[in-house]
Tab-separated table of N, CA and C in Angstrom:
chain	number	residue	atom	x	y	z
A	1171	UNK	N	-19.175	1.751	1.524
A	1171	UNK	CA	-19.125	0.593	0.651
A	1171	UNK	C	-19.601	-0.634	1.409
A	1172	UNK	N	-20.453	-1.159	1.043
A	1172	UNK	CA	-20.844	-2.643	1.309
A	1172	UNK	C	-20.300	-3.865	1.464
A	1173	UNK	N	-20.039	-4.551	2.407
A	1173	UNK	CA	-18.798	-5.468	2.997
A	1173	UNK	C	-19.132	-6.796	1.719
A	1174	UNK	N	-18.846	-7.609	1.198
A	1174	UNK	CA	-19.224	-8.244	0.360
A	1174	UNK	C	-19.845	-9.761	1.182
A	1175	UNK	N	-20.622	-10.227	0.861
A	1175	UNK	CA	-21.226	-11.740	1.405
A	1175	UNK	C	-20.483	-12.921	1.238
A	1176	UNK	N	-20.786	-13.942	1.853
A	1176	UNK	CA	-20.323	-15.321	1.891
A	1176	UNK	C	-20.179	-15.501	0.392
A	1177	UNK	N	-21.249	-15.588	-0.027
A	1177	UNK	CA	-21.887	-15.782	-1.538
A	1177	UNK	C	-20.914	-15.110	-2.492
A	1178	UNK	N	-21.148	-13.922	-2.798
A	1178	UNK	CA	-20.128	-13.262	-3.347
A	1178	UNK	C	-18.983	-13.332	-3.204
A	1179	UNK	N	-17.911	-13.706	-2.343
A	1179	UNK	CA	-16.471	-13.800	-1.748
A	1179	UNK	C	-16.484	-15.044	-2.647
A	1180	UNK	N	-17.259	-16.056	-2.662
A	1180	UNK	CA	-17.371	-17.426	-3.248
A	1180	UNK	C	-17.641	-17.450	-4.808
A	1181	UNK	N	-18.230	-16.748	-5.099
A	1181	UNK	CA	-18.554	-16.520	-6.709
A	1181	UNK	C	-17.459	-15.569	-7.094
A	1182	UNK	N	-16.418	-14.563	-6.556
A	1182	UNK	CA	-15.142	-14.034	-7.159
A	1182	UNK	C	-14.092	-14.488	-7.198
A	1183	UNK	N	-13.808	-16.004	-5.888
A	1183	UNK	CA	-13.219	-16.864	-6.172
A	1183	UNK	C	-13.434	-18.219	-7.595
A	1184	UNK	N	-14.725	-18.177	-7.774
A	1184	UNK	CA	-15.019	-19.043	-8.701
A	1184	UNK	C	-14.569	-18.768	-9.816
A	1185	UNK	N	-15.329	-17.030	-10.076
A	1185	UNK	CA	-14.789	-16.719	-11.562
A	1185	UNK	C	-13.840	-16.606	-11.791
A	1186	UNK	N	-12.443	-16.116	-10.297
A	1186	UNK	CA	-11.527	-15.910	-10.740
A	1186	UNK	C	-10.779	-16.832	-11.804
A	1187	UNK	N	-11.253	-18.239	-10.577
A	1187	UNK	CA	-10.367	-19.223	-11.284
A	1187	UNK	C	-10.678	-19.741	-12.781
A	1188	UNK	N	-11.889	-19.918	-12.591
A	1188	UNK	CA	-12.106	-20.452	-14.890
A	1188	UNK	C	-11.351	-19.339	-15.251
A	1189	UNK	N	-11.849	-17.832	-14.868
A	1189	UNK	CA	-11.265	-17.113	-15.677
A	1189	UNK	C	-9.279	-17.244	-15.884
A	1190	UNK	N	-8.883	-17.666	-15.091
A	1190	UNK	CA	-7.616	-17.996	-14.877
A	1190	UNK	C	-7.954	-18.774	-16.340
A	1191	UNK	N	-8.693	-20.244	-15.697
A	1191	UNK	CA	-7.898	-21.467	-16.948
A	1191	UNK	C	-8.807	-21.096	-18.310
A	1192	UNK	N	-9.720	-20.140	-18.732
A	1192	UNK	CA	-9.694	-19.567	-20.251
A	1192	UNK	C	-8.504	-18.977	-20.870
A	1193	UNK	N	-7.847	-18.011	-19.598
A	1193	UNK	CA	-7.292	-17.415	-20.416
A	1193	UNK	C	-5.465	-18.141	-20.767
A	1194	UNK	N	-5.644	-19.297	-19.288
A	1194	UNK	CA	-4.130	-19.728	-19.844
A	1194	UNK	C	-4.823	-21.120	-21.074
A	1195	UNK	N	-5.654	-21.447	-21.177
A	1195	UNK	CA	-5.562	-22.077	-22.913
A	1195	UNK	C	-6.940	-21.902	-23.334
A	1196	UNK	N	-7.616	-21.355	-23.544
A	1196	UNK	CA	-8.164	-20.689	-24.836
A	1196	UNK	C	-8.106	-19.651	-25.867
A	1197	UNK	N	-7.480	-18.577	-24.945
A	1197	UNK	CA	-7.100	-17.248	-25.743
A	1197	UNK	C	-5.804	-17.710	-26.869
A	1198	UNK	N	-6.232	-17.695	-28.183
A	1198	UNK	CA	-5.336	-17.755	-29.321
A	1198	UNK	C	-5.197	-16.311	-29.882
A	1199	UNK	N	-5.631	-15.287	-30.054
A	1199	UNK	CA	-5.282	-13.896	-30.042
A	1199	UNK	C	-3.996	-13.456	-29.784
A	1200	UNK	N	-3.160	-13.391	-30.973
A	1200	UNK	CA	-1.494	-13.183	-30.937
A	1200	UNK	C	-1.213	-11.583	-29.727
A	1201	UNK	N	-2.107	-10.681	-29.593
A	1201	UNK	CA	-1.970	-9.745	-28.863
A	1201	UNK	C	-1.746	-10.004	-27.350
A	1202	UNK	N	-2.696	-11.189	-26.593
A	1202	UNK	CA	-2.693	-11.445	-25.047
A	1202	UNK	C	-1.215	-12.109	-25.001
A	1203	UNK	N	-0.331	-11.555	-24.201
A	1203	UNK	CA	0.796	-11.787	-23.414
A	1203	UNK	C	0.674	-13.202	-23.083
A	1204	UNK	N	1.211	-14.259	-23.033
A	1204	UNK	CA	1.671	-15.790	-22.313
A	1204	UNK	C	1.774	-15.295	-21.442
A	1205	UNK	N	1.969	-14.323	-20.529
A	1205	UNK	CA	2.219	-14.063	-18.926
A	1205	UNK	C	1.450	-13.160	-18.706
A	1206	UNK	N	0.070	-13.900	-18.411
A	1206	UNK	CA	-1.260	-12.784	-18.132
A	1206	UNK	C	-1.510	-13.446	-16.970
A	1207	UNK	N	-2.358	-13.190	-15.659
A	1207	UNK	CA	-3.050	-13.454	-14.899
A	1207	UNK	C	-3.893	-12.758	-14.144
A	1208	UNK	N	-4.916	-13.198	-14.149
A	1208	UNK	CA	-5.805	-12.291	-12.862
A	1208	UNK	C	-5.409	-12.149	-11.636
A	1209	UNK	N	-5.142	-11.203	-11.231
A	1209	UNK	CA	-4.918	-10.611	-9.987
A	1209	UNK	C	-6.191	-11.034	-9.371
A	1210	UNK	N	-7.274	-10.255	-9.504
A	1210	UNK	CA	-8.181	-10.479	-8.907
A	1210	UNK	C	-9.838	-10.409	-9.831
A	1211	UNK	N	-11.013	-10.400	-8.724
A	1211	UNK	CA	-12.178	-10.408	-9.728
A	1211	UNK	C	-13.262	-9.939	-8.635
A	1212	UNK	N	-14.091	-8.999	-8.878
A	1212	UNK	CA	-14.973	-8.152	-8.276
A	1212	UNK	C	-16.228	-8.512	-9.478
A	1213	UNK	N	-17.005	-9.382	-8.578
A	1213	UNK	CA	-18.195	-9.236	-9.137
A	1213	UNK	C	-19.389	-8.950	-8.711
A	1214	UNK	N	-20.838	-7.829	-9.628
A	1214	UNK	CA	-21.285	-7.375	-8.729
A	1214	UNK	C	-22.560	-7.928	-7.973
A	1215	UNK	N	-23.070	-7.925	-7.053
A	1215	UNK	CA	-24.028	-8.357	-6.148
A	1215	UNK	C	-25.255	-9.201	-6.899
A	1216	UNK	N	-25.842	-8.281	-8.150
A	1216	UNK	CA	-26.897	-8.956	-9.165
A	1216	UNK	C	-26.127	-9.377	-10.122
A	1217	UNK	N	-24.739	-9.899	-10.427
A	1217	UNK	CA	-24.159	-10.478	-11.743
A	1217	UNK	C	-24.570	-10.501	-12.442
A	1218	UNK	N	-24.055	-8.978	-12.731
A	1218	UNK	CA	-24.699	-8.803	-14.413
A	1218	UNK	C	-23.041	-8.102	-14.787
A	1219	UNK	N	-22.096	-7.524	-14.098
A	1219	UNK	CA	-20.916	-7.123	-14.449
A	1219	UNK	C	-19.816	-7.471	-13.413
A	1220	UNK	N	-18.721	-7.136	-14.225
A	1220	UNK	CA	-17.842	-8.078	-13.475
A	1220	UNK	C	-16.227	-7.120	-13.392
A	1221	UNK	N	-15.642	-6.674	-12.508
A	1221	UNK	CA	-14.187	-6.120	-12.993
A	1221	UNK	C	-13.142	-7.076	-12.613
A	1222	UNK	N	-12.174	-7.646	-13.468
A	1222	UNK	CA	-11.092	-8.610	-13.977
A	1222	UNK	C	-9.960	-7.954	-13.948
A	1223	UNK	N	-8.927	-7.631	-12.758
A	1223	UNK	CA	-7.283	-7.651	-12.541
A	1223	UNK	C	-6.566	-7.961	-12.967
A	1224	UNK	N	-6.138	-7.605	-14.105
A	1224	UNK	CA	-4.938	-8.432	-15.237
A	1224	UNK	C	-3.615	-7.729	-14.950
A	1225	UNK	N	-2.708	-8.120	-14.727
A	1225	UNK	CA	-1.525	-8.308	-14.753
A	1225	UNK	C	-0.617	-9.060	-15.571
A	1226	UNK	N	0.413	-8.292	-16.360
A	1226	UNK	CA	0.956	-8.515	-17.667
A	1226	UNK	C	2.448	-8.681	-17.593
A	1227	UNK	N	3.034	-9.655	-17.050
A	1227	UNK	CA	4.913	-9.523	-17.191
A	1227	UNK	C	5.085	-9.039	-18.776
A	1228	UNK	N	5.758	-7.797	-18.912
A	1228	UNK	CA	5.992	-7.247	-20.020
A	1228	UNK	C	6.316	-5.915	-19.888
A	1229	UNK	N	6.305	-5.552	-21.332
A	1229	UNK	CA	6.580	-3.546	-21.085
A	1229	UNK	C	4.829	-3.066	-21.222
A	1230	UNK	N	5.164	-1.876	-21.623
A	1230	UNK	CA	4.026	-1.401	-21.702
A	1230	UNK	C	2.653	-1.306	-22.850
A	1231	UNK	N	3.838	-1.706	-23.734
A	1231	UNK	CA	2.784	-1.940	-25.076
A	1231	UNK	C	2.340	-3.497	-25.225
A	1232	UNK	N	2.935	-4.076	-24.229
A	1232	UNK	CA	2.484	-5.684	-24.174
A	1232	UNK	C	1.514	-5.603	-23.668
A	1233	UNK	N	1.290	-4.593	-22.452
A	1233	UNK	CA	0.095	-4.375	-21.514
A	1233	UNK	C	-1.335	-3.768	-22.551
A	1234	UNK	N	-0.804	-3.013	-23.027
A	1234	UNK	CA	-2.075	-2.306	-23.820
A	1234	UNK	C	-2.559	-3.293	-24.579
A	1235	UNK	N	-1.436	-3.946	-25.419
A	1235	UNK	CA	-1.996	-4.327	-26.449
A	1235	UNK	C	-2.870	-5.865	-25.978
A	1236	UNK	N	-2.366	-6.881	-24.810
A	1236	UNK	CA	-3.199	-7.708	-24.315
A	1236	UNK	C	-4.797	-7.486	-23.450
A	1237	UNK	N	-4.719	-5.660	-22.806
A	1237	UNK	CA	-5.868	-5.615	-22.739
A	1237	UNK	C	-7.025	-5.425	-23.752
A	1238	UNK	N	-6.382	-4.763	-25.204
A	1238	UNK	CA	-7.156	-5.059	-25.927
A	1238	UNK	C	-7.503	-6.267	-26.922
A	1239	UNK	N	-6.745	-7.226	-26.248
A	1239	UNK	CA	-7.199	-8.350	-27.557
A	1239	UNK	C	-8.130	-9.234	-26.432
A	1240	UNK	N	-8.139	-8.561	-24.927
A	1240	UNK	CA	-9.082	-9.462	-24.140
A	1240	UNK	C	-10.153	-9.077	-24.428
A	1241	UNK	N	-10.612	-7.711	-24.707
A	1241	UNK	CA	-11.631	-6.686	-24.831
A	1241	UNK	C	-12.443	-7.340	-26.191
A	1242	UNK	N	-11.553	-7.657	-27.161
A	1242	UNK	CA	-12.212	-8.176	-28.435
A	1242	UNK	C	-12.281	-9.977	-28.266
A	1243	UNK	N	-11.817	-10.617	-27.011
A	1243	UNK	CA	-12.271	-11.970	-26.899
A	1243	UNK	C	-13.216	-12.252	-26.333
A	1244	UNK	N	-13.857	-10.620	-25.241
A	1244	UNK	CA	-14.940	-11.117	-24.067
A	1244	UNK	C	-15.783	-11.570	-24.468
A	1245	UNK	N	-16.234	-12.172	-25.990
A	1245	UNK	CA	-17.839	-12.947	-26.076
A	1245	UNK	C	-17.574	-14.217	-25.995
A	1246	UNK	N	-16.021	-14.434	-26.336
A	1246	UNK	CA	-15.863	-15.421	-26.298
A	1246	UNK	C	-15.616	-15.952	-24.911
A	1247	UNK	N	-15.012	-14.973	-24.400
A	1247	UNK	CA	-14.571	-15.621	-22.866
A	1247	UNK	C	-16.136	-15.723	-21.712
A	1248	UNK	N	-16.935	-14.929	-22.174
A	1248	UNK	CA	-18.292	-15.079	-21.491
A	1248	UNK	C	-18.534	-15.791	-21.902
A	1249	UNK	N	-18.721	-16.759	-22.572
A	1249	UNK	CA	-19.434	-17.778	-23.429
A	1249	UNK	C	-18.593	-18.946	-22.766
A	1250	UNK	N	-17.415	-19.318	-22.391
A	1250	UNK	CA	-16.611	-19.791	-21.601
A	1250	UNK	C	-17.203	-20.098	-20.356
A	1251	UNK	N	-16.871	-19.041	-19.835
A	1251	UNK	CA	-17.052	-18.660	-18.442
A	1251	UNK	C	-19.243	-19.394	-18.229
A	1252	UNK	N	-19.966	-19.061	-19.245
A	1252	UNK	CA	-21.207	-19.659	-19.235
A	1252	UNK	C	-21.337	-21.075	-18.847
A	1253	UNK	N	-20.294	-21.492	-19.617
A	1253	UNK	CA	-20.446	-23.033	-19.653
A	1253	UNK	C	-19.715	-23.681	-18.668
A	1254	UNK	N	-18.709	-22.874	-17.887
A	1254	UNK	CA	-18.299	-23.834	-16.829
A	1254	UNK	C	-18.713	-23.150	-15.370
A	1255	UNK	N	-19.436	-22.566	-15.296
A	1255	UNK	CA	-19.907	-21.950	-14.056
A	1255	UNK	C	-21.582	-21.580	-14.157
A	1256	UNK	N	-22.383	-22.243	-13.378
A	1256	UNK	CA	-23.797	-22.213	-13.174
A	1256	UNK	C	-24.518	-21.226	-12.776
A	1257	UNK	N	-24.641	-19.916	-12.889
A	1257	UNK	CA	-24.985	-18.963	-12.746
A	1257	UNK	C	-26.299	-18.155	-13.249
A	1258	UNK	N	-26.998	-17.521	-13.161
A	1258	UNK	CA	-28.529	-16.934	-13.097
A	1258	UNK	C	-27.972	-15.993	-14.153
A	1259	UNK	N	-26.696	-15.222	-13.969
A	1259	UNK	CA	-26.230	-14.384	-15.317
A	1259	UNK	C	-25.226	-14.104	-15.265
A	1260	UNK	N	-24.559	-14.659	-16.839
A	1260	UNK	CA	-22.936	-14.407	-16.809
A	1260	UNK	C	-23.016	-13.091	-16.806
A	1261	UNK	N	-21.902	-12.406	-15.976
A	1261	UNK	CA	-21.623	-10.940	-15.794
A	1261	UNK	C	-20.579	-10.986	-17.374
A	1262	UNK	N	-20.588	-9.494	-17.291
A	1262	UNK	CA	-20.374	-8.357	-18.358
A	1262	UNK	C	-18.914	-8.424	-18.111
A	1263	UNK	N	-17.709	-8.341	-18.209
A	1263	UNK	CA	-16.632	-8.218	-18.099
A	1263	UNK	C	-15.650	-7.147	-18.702
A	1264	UNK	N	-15.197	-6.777	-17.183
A	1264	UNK	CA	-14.088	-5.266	-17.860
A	1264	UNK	C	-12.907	-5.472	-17.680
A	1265	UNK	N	-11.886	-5.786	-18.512
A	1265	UNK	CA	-10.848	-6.267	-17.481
A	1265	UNK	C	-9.823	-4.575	-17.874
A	1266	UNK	N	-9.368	-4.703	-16.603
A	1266	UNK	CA	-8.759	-3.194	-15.520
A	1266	UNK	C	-7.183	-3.783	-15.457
A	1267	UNK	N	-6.307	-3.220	-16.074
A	1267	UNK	CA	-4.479	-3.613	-15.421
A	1267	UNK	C	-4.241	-3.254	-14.330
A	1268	UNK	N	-4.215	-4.501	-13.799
A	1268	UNK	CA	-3.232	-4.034	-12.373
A	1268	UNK	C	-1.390	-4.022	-12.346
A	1269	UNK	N	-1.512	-2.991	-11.835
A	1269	UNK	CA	0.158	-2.368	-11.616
A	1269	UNK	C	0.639	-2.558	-10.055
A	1270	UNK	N	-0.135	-3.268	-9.620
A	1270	UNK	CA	0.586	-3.477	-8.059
A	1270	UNK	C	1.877	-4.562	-7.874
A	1271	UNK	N	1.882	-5.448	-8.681
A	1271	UNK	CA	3.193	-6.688	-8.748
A	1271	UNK	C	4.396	-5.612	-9.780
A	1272	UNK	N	3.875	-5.010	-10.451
A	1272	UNK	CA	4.981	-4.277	-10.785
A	1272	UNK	C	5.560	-2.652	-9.360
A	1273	UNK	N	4.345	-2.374	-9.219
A	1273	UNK	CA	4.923	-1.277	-8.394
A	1273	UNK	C	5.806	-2.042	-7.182
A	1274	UNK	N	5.275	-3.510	-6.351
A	1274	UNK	CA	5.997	-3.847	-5.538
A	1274	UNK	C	7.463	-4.656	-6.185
A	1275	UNK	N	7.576	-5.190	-6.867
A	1275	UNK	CA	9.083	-5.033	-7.459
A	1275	UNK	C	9.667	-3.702	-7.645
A	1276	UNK	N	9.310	-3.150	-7.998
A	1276	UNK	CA	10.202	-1.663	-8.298
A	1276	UNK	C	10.568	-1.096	-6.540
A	1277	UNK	N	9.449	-1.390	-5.661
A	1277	UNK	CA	9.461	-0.897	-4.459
A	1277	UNK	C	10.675	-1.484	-3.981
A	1278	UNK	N	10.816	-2.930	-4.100
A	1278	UNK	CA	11.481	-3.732	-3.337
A	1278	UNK	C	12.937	-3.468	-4.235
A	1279	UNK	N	12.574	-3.347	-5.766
A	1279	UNK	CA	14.273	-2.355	-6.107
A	1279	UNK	C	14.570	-1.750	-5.383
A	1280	UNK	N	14.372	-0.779	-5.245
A	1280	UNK	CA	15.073	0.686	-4.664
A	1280	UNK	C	14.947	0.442	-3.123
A	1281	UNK	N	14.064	-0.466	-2.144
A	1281	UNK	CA	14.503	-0.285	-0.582
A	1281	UNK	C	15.825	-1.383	-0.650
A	1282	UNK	N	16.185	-2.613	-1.934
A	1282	UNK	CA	17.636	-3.202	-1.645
A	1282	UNK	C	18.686	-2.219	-2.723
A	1283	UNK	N	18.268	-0.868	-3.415
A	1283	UNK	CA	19.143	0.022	-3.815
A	1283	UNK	C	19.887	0.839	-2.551
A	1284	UNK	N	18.834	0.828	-1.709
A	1284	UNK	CA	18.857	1.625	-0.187
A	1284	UNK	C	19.843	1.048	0.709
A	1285	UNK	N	19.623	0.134	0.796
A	1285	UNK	CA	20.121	-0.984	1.928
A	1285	UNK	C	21.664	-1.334	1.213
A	1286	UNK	N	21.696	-1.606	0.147
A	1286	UNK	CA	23.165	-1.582	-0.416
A	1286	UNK	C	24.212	-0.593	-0.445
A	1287	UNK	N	23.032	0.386	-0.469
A	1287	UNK	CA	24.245	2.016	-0.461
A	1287	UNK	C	24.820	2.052	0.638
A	1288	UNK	N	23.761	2.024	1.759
A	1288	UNK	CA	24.519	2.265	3.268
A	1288	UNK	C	24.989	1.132	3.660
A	1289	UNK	N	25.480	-0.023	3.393
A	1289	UNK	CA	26.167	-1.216	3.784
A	1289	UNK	C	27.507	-1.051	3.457
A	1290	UNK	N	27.926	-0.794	1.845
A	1290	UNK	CA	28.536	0.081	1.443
A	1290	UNK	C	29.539	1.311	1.865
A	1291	UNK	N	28.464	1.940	2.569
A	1291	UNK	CA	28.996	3.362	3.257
A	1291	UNK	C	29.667	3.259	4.298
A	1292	UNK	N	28.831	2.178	5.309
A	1292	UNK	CA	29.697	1.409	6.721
A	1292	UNK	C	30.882	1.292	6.626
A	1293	UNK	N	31.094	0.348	5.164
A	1293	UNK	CA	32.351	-0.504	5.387
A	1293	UNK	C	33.260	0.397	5.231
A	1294	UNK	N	32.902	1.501	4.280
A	1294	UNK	CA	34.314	2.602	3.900
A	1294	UNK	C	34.768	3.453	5.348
C-alpha cells in the first residue's frame, strides 16, 4: 500500500472537516442520527472517490438507517462539499460505519468488569 502524500494527508483533513460541518447542519433527513460524526476520510490520490467513517451513538437500526439517508443525501452533500472546498474533482462518496468507538467502550467495559471482580475477590 502506498504511504499517502503531504497533499493528500491535507485534502482528508480538509474534507473531513466540511464534511463534519454539512452534516452537523445541513442534513434535514429525519433518518441521520443527531450523533453522527466522521471518524475519518480516505480520499483517493486522483479525487474522484472518497471513503467517509461514520460513527453513530445509537443502536443498530439508528446505524443502518442514518447510513442510508446519507447514501440518499450524497448529491446533496457533494454539491456542499463543491462549494466549500476548491478542488479539480469532488470525489464520489461512500460512507462505511465505523465500530471502533463502540468496540473500545465495550473493551474498556469488560477490562473495568475485570478489574472489579478481582478487587472484590482480594478483599473477601
Amino acid at each position: 500500500m502506498r504511504k499517502n502524500s503531504i497533499k493528500n494527508t491535507r485534502v482528508n483533513a480538509e474534507v473531513q472537516r466540511e464534511l463534519s460541518n454539512i452534516l452537523r447542519g445541513g442534513i434535514k433527513d429525519p433518518r441521520v442520527a443527531l450523533m453522527t460524526s466522521v471518524v475519518a476520510v480516505e480520499v483517493a490520490p486522483d479525487l474522484k472517490t472518497c471513503k467517509a467513517y461514520i460513527s453513530v451513538l445509537g443502536d443498530e437500526k439508528a446505524q443502518q438507517d442514518t447510513i442510508k439517508g446519507l447514501q440518499s443525501a450524497e448529491g446533496y452533500i457533494r454539491r456542499e462539499l463543491a462549494r466549500s472546498i476548491n478542488l479539480r474533482n469532488t470525489p464520489e462518496i461512500r460512507f462505511i460505519m465505523d465500530q471502533s468507538i463502540e468496540y473500545g467502550v465495550n473493551i474498556s467495559r469488560k477490562i473495568d468488569e475485570v478489574t472489579g471482580d478481582s478487587d472484590s475477590k482480594t478483599e473477601v
